[in-house]
PDB file of C-alpha atoms in Angstrom:
ATOM      1  CA  MET A 152     -27.573 -46.782 -67.692  1.00  0.00           C
ATOM      2  CA  PRO A 153     -29.071 -49.146 -70.309  1.00  0.00           C
ATOM      3  CA  PRO A 154     -30.462 -52.383 -68.877  1.00  0.00           C
ATOM      4  CA  PRO A 155     -27.734 -55.037 -68.660  1.00  0.00           C
ATOM      5  CA  ARG A 156     -28.115 -58.295 -70.525  1.00  0.00           C
ATOM      6  CA  PHE A 157     -26.243 -60.166 -67.823  1.00  0.00           C
ATOM      7  CA  VAL A 158     -25.531 -59.397 -64.159  1.00  0.00           C
ATOM      8  CA  VAL A 159     -22.604 -60.987 -62.321  1.00  0.00           C
ATOM      9  CA  PHE A 160     -22.312 -60.872 -58.534  1.00  0.00           C
ATOM     10  CA  ASP A 161     -19.316 -61.006 -56.245  1.00  0.00           C
ATOM     11  CA  LEU A 162     -19.755 -63.394 -53.315  1.00  0.00           C
ATOM     12  CA  ASP A 163     -17.933 -62.244 -50.154  1.00  0.00           C
ATOM     13  CA  ASP A 164     -19.355 -59.091 -48.556  1.00  0.00           C
ATOM     14  CA  THR A 165     -21.774 -58.742 -51.452  1.00  0.00           C
ATOM     15  CA  LEU A 166     -24.097 -61.742 -51.278  1.00  0.00           C
ATOM     16  CA  LEU A 167     -22.464 -63.394 -48.265  1.00  0.00           C
ATOM     17  CA  ASP A 168     -21.587 -61.620 -45.015  1.00  0.00           C
ATOM     18  CA  HIS A 169     -17.876 -62.487 -44.997  1.00  0.00           C
ATOM     19  CA  ARG A 170     -16.867 -59.800 -42.524  1.00  0.00           C
ATOM     20  CA  GLY A 171     -19.531 -60.854 -40.071  1.00  0.00           C
ATOM     21  CA  ALA A 172     -18.470 -64.499 -40.357  1.00  0.00           C
ATOM     22  CA  GLU A 173     -14.828 -63.549 -39.915  1.00  0.00           C
ATOM     23  CA  ARG A 174     -15.527 -61.455 -36.810  1.00  0.00           C
ATOM     24  CA  ALA A 175     -17.693 -64.178 -35.291  1.00  0.00           C
ATOM     25  CA  ALA A 176     -15.105 -66.881 -36.020  1.00  0.00           C
ATOM     26  CA  LEU A 177     -12.312 -64.877 -34.402  1.00  0.00           C
ATOM     27  CA  ALA A 178     -14.538 -64.267 -31.369  1.00  0.00           C
ATOM     28  CA  ASP A 179     -15.167 -68.011 -31.120  1.00  0.00           C
ATOM     29  CA  VAL A 180     -11.460 -68.828 -31.305  1.00  0.00           C
ATOM     30  CA  HIS A 181     -10.698 -66.109 -28.752  1.00  0.00           C
ATOM     31  CA  ARG A 182     -13.113 -67.818 -26.340  1.00  0.00           C
ATOM     32  CA  MET A 183     -11.980 -71.349 -27.187  1.00  0.00           C
ATOM     33  CA  HIS A 184      -8.340 -70.530 -26.479  1.00  0.00           C
ATOM     34  CA  ALA A 185      -8.697 -67.985 -23.705  1.00  0.00           C
ATOM     35  CA  GLU A 186      -5.681 -69.443 -21.920  1.00  0.00           C
ATOM     36  CA  HIS A 187      -3.522 -68.404 -24.887  1.00  0.00           C
ATOM     37  CA  LEU A 188      -5.371 -65.367 -26.254  1.00  0.00           C
ATOM     38  CA  GLY A 189      -7.292 -64.049 -23.276  1.00  0.00           C
ATOM     39  CA  HIS A 190      -4.632 -61.533 -22.276  1.00  0.00           C
ATOM     40  CA  HIS A 191      -5.405 -59.732 -25.560  1.00  0.00           C
ATOM     41  CA  ASP A 192      -8.780 -58.123 -26.055  1.00  0.00           C
ATOM     42  CA  LEU A 193     -10.807 -59.384 -28.993  1.00  0.00           C
ATOM     43  CA  ALA A 194     -10.486 -56.161 -30.994  1.00  0.00           C
ATOM     44  CA  HIS A 195      -6.698 -56.418 -30.859  1.00  0.00           C
ATOM     45  CA  VAL A 196      -6.784 -60.044 -32.025  1.00  0.00           C
ATOM     46  CA  GLN A 197      -9.064 -59.087 -34.915  1.00  0.00           C
ATOM     47  CA  ASP A 198      -6.893 -56.127 -35.931  1.00  0.00           C
ATOM     48  CA  THR A 199      -3.757 -58.255 -35.762  1.00  0.00           C
ATOM     49  CA  TYR A 200      -5.370 -60.974 -37.868  1.00  0.00           C
ATOM     50  CA  HIS A 201      -6.250 -58.446 -40.561  1.00  0.00           C
ATOM     51  CA  ALA A 202      -2.745 -56.965 -40.482  1.00  0.00           C
ATOM     52  CA  CYS A 203      -1.308 -60.437 -41.069  1.00  0.00           C
ATOM     53  CA  ASN A 204      -3.909 -61.595 -43.591  1.00  0.00           C
ATOM     54  CA  VAL A 205      -4.220 -58.697 -46.045  1.00  0.00           C
ATOM     55  CA  PRO A 206      -0.590 -58.578 -47.274  1.00  0.00           C
ATOM     56  CA  LEU A 207      -0.610 -62.344 -47.748  1.00  0.00           C
ATOM     57  CA  TRP A 208      -3.680 -62.107 -49.987  1.00  0.00           C
ATOM     58  CA  ARG A 209      -1.788 -59.569 -52.094  1.00  0.00           C
ATOM     59  CA  ASP A 210       1.099 -62.028 -52.369  1.00  0.00           C
ATOM     60  CA  PHE A 211      -1.301 -64.823 -53.266  1.00  0.00           C
ATOM     61  CA  GLY A 212      -2.887 -62.652 -55.938  1.00  0.00           C
ATOM     62  CA  ALA A 213       0.559 -61.877 -57.348  1.00  0.00           C
ATOM     63  CA  GLY A 214       1.327 -65.588 -57.511  1.00  0.00           C
ATOM     64  CA  THR A 215       4.284 -65.457 -55.128  1.00  0.00           C
ATOM     65  CA  ILE A 216       2.713 -67.791 -52.525  1.00  0.00           C
ATOM     66  CA  THR A 217       0.242 -70.673 -52.684  1.00  0.00           C
ATOM     67  CA  SER A 218      -3.078 -71.007 -50.889  1.00  0.00           C
ATOM     68  CA  ALA A 219      -1.429 -73.433 -48.455  1.00  0.00           C
ATOM     69  CA  ASP A 220       1.317 -70.866 -47.815  1.00  0.00           C
ATOM     70  CA  LEU A 221      -1.280 -68.183 -47.099  1.00  0.00           C
ATOM     71  CA  LYS A 222      -3.168 -70.272 -44.546  1.00  0.00           C
ATOM     72  CA  ARG A 223       0.045 -71.371 -42.829  1.00  0.00           C
ATOM     73  CA  LEU A 224       1.775 -67.991 -42.805  1.00  0.00           C
ATOM     74  CA  ARG A 225      -1.164 -65.977 -41.526  1.00  0.00           C
ATOM     75  CA  ALA A 226      -1.512 -68.325 -38.541  1.00  0.00           C
ATOM     76  CA  GLU A 227       2.222 -68.304 -37.862  1.00  0.00           C
ATOM     77  CA  ARG A 228       2.439 -64.522 -38.106  1.00  0.00           C
ATOM     78  CA  LEU A 229      -0.620 -64.026 -35.939  1.00  0.00           C
ATOM     79  CA  VAL A 230       0.601 -66.114 -33.009  1.00  0.00           C
ATOM     80  CA  GLN A 231       4.048 -64.542 -33.335  1.00  0.00           C
ATOM     81  CA  ALA A 232       2.609 -61.023 -33.342  1.00  0.00           C
ATOM     82  CA  LEU A 233       0.471 -61.858 -30.310  1.00  0.00           C
ATOM     83  CA  ALA A 234       3.445 -63.512 -28.563  1.00  0.00           C
ATOM     84  CA  CYS A 235       1.335 -66.482 -27.515  1.00  0.00           C
ATOM     85  CA  ASP A 236       2.099 -70.201 -27.455  1.00  0.00           C
ATOM     86  CA  LEU A 237      -1.012 -71.345 -29.328  1.00  0.00           C
ATOM     87  CA  ALA A 238       0.081 -73.711 -32.095  1.00  0.00           C
ATOM     88  CA  PRO A 239      -0.437 -72.013 -35.481  1.00  0.00           C
ATOM     89  CA  GLU A 240      -2.008 -75.145 -36.950  1.00  0.00           C
ATOM     90  CA  THR A 241      -4.513 -75.215 -34.082  1.00  0.00           C
ATOM     91  CA  PHE A 242      -5.501 -71.617 -34.692  1.00  0.00           C
ATOM     92  CA  SER A 243      -5.861 -72.225 -38.429  1.00  0.00           C
ATOM     93  CA  ARG A 244      -7.956 -75.368 -37.956  1.00  0.00           C
ATOM     94  CA  ASP A 245     -10.292 -73.840 -35.411  1.00  0.00           C
ATOM     95  CA  TYR A 246     -10.641 -70.516 -37.193  1.00  0.00           C
ATOM     96  CA  LEU A 247     -11.563 -72.133 -40.511  1.00  0.00           C
ATOM     97  CA  ASP A 248     -14.033 -74.451 -38.778  1.00  0.00           C
ATOM     98  CA  ARG A 249     -15.774 -71.585 -36.966  1.00  0.00           C
ATOM     99  CA  TYR A 250     -15.673 -69.327 -40.036  1.00  0.00           C
ATOM    100  CA  ALA A 251     -17.653 -71.943 -41.960  1.00  0.00           C
ATOM    101  CA  ALA A 252     -20.169 -72.156 -39.122  1.00  0.00           C
ATOM    102  CA  HIS A 253     -21.093 -68.477 -39.601  1.00  0.00           C
ATOM    103  CA  TRP A 254     -21.685 -68.282 -43.361  1.00  0.00           C
ATOM    104  CA  ARG A 255     -24.904 -66.347 -43.956  1.00  0.00           C
ATOM    105  CA  TRP A 256     -26.539 -64.175 -46.613  1.00  0.00           C
ATOM    106  CA  ALA A 257     -25.647 -60.499 -46.262  1.00  0.00           C
ATOM    107  CA  GLU A 258     -28.558 -58.370 -45.102  1.00  0.00           C
ATOM    108  CA  GLY A 259     -31.062 -57.842 -47.905  1.00  0.00           C
ATOM    109  CA  ALA A 260     -28.934 -59.701 -50.456  1.00  0.00           C
ATOM    110  CA  ARG A 261     -31.107 -62.784 -50.894  1.00  0.00           C
ATOM    111  CA  ALA A 262     -34.250 -60.914 -51.917  1.00  0.00           C
ATOM    112  CA  ALA A 263     -32.321 -58.577 -54.221  1.00  0.00           C
ATOM    113  CA  TYR A 264     -30.436 -61.447 -55.865  1.00  0.00           C
ATOM    114  CA  PHE A 265     -33.687 -63.243 -56.618  1.00  0.00           C
ATOM    115  CA  ALA A 266     -35.267 -60.024 -57.934  1.00  0.00           C
ATOM    116  CA  VAL A 267     -32.404 -59.520 -60.373  1.00  0.00           C
ATOM    117  CA  ALA A 268     -32.316 -63.210 -61.350  1.00  0.00           C
ATOM    118  CA  ASP A 269     -36.037 -63.075 -62.140  1.00  0.00           C
ATOM    119  CA  ALA A 270     -35.344 -60.324 -64.668  1.00  0.00           C
ATOM    120  CA  VAL A 271     -31.998 -61.142 -66.301  1.00  0.00           C
ATOM    121  CA  PRO A 272     -29.516 -64.029 -66.278  1.00  0.00           C
ATOM    122  CA  VAL A 273     -27.020 -63.917 -63.418  1.00  0.00           C
ATOM    123  CA  GLY A 274     -23.657 -65.445 -62.607  1.00  0.00           C
ATOM    124  CA  ILE A 275     -21.108 -65.484 -59.778  1.00  0.00           C
ATOM    125  CA  LEU A 276     -17.479 -64.334 -59.917  1.00  0.00           C
ATOM    126  CA  THR A 277     -15.439 -64.614 -56.741  1.00  0.00           C
ATOM    127  CA  ASN A 278     -11.826 -64.535 -55.655  1.00  0.00           C
ATOM    128  CA  GLY A 279     -10.767 -67.089 -53.079  1.00  0.00           C
ATOM    129  CA  PHE A 280      -9.890 -70.693 -52.457  1.00  0.00           C
ATOM    130  CA  SER A 281     -11.914 -73.096 -54.553  1.00  0.00           C
ATOM    131  CA  GLU A 282     -12.696 -75.544 -51.746  1.00  0.00           C
ATOM    132  CA  GLN A 283     -13.803 -72.802 -49.376  1.00  0.00           C
ATOM    133  CA  GLN A 284     -15.882 -70.878 -51.910  1.00  0.00           C
ATOM    134  CA  ARG A 285     -17.562 -74.080 -53.101  1.00  0.00           C
ATOM    135  CA  GLY A 286     -18.328 -74.828 -49.459  1.00  0.00           C
ATOM    136  CA  LYS A 287     -20.042 -71.468 -49.048  1.00  0.00           C
ATOM    137  CA  LEU A 288     -22.145 -72.062 -52.126  1.00  0.00           C
ATOM    138  CA  ALA A 289     -23.074 -75.547 -50.911  1.00  0.00           C
ATOM    139  CA  GLN A 290     -24.294 -73.972 -47.670  1.00  0.00           C
ATOM    140  CA  LEU A 291     -26.289 -71.351 -49.606  1.00  0.00           C
ATOM    141  CA  PRO A 292     -27.496 -73.523 -52.503  1.00  0.00           C
ATOM    142  CA  GLU A 293     -30.065 -71.018 -53.738  1.00  0.00           C
ATOM    143  CA  ILE A 294     -27.219 -68.929 -55.159  1.00  0.00           C
ATOM    144  CA  VAL A 295     -26.048 -71.688 -57.481  1.00  0.00           C
ATOM    145  CA  GLN A 296     -29.581 -72.767 -58.349  1.00  0.00           C
ATOM    146  CA  ARG A 297     -30.299 -69.339 -59.858  1.00  0.00           C
ATOM    147  CA  ALA A 298     -26.882 -68.745 -61.444  1.00  0.00           C
ATOM    148  CA  ALA A 299     -25.952 -69.630 -65.016  1.00  0.00           C
ATOM    149  CA  PHE A 300     -22.378 -70.254 -63.836  1.00  0.00           C
ATOM    150  CA  VAL A 301     -19.942 -69.835 -60.964  1.00  0.00           C
ATOM    151  CA  VAL A 302     -16.386 -68.702 -61.639  1.00  0.00           C
ATOM    152  CA  ILE A 303     -13.805 -68.952 -58.827  1.00  0.00           C
ATOM    153  CA  SER A 304     -10.452 -67.280 -59.397  1.00  0.00           C
ATOM    154  CA  GLU A 305      -8.337 -70.187 -58.127  1.00  0.00           C
ATOM    155  CA  GLU A 306      -9.975 -72.498 -60.662  1.00  0.00           C
ATOM    156  CA  VAL A 307      -9.123 -70.124 -63.526  1.00  0.00           C
ATOM    157  CA  GLY A 308      -5.607 -69.226 -62.389  1.00  0.00           C
ATOM    158  CA  VAL A 309      -5.939 -65.435 -62.147  1.00  0.00           C
ATOM    159  CA  MET A 310      -7.596 -63.191 -59.565  1.00  0.00           C
ATOM    160  CA  LYS A 311      -9.646 -60.036 -59.760  1.00  0.00           C
ATOM    161  CA  PRO A 312      -8.833 -57.330 -60.785  1.00  0.00           C
ATOM    162  CA  ASP A 313      -7.087 -59.137 -63.675  1.00  0.00           C
ATOM    163  CA  ARG A 314      -8.854 -58.242 -66.905  1.00  0.00           C
ATOM    164  CA  ARG A 315      -8.444 -61.815 -68.163  1.00  0.00           C
ATOM    165  CA  LEU A 316     -10.771 -63.098 -65.456  1.00  0.00           C
ATOM    166  CA  PHE A 317     -13.522 -60.679 -66.468  1.00  0.00           C
ATOM    167  CA  GLU A 318     -13.026 -61.611 -70.110  1.00  0.00           C
ATOM    168  CA  HIS A 319     -13.379 -65.281 -69.175  1.00  0.00           C
ATOM    169  CA  VAL A 320     -16.653 -64.488 -67.409  1.00  0.00           C
ATOM    170  CA  ARG A 321     -17.950 -62.455 -70.348  1.00  0.00           C
ATOM    171  CA  GLN A 322     -17.358 -65.442 -72.571  1.00  0.00           C
ATOM    172  CA  ARG A 323     -19.214 -67.663 -70.117  1.00  0.00           C
ATOM    173  CA  ALA A 324     -22.136 -65.238 -70.249  1.00  0.00           C
ATOM    174  CA  GLY A 325     -22.124 -65.436 -74.029  1.00  0.00           C
ATOM    175  CA  GLN A 326     -22.226 -69.222 -73.838  1.00  0.00           C
ATOM    176  CA  ALA A 327     -25.160 -69.047 -71.424  1.00  0.00           C
ATOM    177  CA  LEU A 328     -27.086 -66.756 -73.768  1.00  0.00           C
ATOM    178  CA  ALA A 329     -25.900 -68.522 -76.936  1.00  0.00           C
ATOM    179  CA  ASP A 330     -24.991 -65.066 -78.215  1.00  0.00           C
ATOM    180  CA  ASP A 331     -22.070 -62.661 -78.005  1.00  0.00           C
ATOM    181  CA  VAL A 332     -22.338 -60.272 -75.057  1.00  0.00           C
ATOM    182  CA  GLY A 333     -20.407 -57.017 -75.157  1.00  0.00           C
ATOM    183  CA  ALA A 334     -18.508 -55.796 -72.114  1.00  0.00           C
ATOM    184  CA  GLY A 335     -20.841 -52.813 -71.897  1.00  0.00           C
ATOM    185  CA  GLU A 336     -23.834 -55.142 -71.720  1.00  0.00           C
ATOM    186  CA  MET A 337     -22.535 -56.790 -68.552  1.00  0.00           C
ATOM    187  CA  LEU A 338     -22.977 -55.486 -65.001  1.00  0.00           C
ATOM    188  CA  TYR A 339     -20.762 -56.489 -62.108  1.00  0.00           C
ATOM    189  CA  VAL A 340     -22.001 -56.046 -58.535  1.00  0.00           C
ATOM    190  CA  GLY A 341     -19.333 -56.058 -55.831  1.00  0.00           C
ATOM    191  CA  ASP A 342     -17.988 -54.403 -52.704  1.00  0.00           C
ATOM    192  CA  SER A 343     -14.218 -54.094 -53.256  1.00  0.00           C
ATOM    193  CA  TYR A 344     -12.810 -50.972 -54.894  1.00  0.00           C
ATOM    194  CA  HIS A 345      -9.606 -52.710 -55.980  1.00  0.00           C
ATOM    195  CA  SER A 346     -10.937 -56.098 -57.042  1.00  0.00           C
ATOM    196  CA  ASP A 347     -14.426 -55.249 -58.243  1.00  0.00           C
ATOM    197  CA  VAL A 348     -14.558 -51.603 -59.262  1.00  0.00           C
ATOM    198  CA  VAL A 349     -11.070 -51.313 -60.747  1.00  0.00           C
ATOM    199  CA  GLY A 350     -11.263 -54.815 -62.191  1.00  0.00           C
ATOM    200  CA  GLY A 351     -14.691 -54.455 -63.729  1.00  0.00           C
ATOM    201  CA  THR A 352     -14.287 -50.982 -65.194  1.00  0.00           C
ATOM    202  CA  GLY A 353     -10.816 -51.931 -66.444  1.00  0.00           C
ATOM    203  CA  ALA A 354     -12.475 -54.691 -68.468  1.00  0.00           C
ATOM    204  CA  GLY A 355     -15.047 -52.230 -69.845  1.00  0.00           C
ATOM    205  CA  TRP A 356     -17.914 -53.423 -67.658  1.00  0.00           C
ATOM    206  CA  PRO A 357     -20.351 -51.171 -65.824  1.00  0.00           C
ATOM    207  CA  VAL A 358     -19.964 -51.792 -62.081  1.00  0.00           C
ATOM    208  CA  ALA A 359     -22.401 -51.368 -59.204  1.00  0.00           C
ATOM    209  CA  TRP A 360     -20.347 -50.753 -56.048  1.00  0.00           C
ATOM    210  CA  ILE A 361     -22.239 -51.735 -52.916  1.00  0.00           C
ATOM    211  CA  ARG A 362     -21.577 -49.485 -49.894  1.00  0.00           C
ATOM    212  CA  GLY A 363     -19.179 -47.568 -52.115  1.00  0.00           C
ATOM    213  CA  ASP A 364     -18.039 -43.959 -52.114  1.00  0.00           C
ATOM    214  CA  ALA A 365     -19.746 -42.104 -54.949  1.00  0.00           C
ATOM    215  CA  GLU A 366     -16.950 -39.519 -55.057  1.00  0.00           C
ATOM    216  CA  ARG A 367     -14.341 -42.231 -55.675  1.00  0.00           C
ATOM    217  CA  ALA A 368     -16.361 -44.177 -58.230  1.00  0.00           C
ATOM    218  CA  PRO A 369     -14.595 -43.994 -61.616  1.00  0.00           C
ATOM    219  CA  GLU A 370     -16.335 -43.573 -64.936  1.00  0.00           C
ATOM    220  CA  GLY A 371     -18.418 -46.628 -65.617  1.00  0.00           C
ATOM    221  CA  ALA A 372     -19.167 -47.347 -61.952  1.00  0.00           C
ATOM    222  CA  PHE A 373     -21.866 -46.145 -59.596  1.00  0.00           C
ATOM    223  CA  ALA A 374     -22.081 -46.512 -55.836  1.00  0.00           C
ATOM    224  CA  PHE A 375     -25.177 -47.635 -53.982  1.00  0.00           C
ATOM    225  CA  GLN A 376     -25.755 -48.082 -50.270  1.00  0.00           C
ATOM    226  CA  ASP A 377     -28.500 -50.688 -50.040  1.00  0.00           C
ATOM    227  CA  TRP A 378     -30.157 -53.246 -52.261  1.00  0.00           C
ATOM    228  CA  PRO A 379     -33.437 -51.382 -52.908  1.00  0.00           C
ATOM    229  CA  GLU A 380     -31.346 -48.554 -54.387  1.00  0.00           C
ATOM    230  CA  LEU A 381     -29.791 -50.952 -56.901  1.00  0.00           C
ATOM    231  CA  LEU A 382     -33.161 -52.411 -57.872  1.00  0.00           C
ATOM    232  CA  ASP A 383     -34.475 -48.890 -58.453  1.00  0.00           C
ATOM    233  CA  ARG A 384     -31.461 -48.114 -60.623  1.00  0.00           C
ATOM    234  CA  LEU A 385     -32.164 -51.223 -62.696  1.00  0.00           C
ATOM    235  CA  GLY A 386     -35.874 -50.453 -62.938  1.00  0.00           C
ATOM    236  CA  LEU A 387     -36.831 -53.604 -61.076  1.00  0.00           C
ATOM    237  CA  PRO A 388     -39.675 -53.990 -58.596  1.00  0.00           C
ATOM    238  CA  GLN A 389     -38.883 -54.205 -54.911  1.00  0.00           C
ATOM    239  CA  PRO A 390     -39.346 -57.723 -53.474  1.00  0.00           C
TER     240      PRO A 390
END
């Protein structure tokens, strides 16, 4: 692939270990409220949380519920599915508090991000709630310090994989470079097939799919398993 003029990174499960933070937060809540949740093993609580959460994110992305609805409904559905008497608002409060306590760089991501940012301009594009995503970036300030911009879907009004969001970001890249940047000159780095791979390639961007399946990668996307592999692909030195 030709060298990109601008590289844009996803945040959750690309630069930040969202899944690890989520698992750790649910484990904390399971311990904190053992009198309500202890009759379920942790794996079951985690699986039930995901079963409640994922469809609600689809509804949020479709615009049929608000962010407040999502947070309320996933807690209500979780405690109902687990048949426990823990107040939904207590679960939601404690989960979000513990989730924030576990925000960390994903393994190897910090060094790779800096290596790319030393070579070409970079930006951030993430789905999610504005307040929460801004909180993550405040806790990992080096991300923002090296980025030309941060775009959060809730602040724009559309979510990945919507082509309009990628077009908005391409325009931001052009403003940062004071020059027009073609879609083919961008590179998006992300972990989600639906949001990142489908969204990016649908907008005409090359996409680097971290921990992706090479056999499923559509035209315009390539899968890589670890950060050194991406740096090699971009012709950048290893940190």
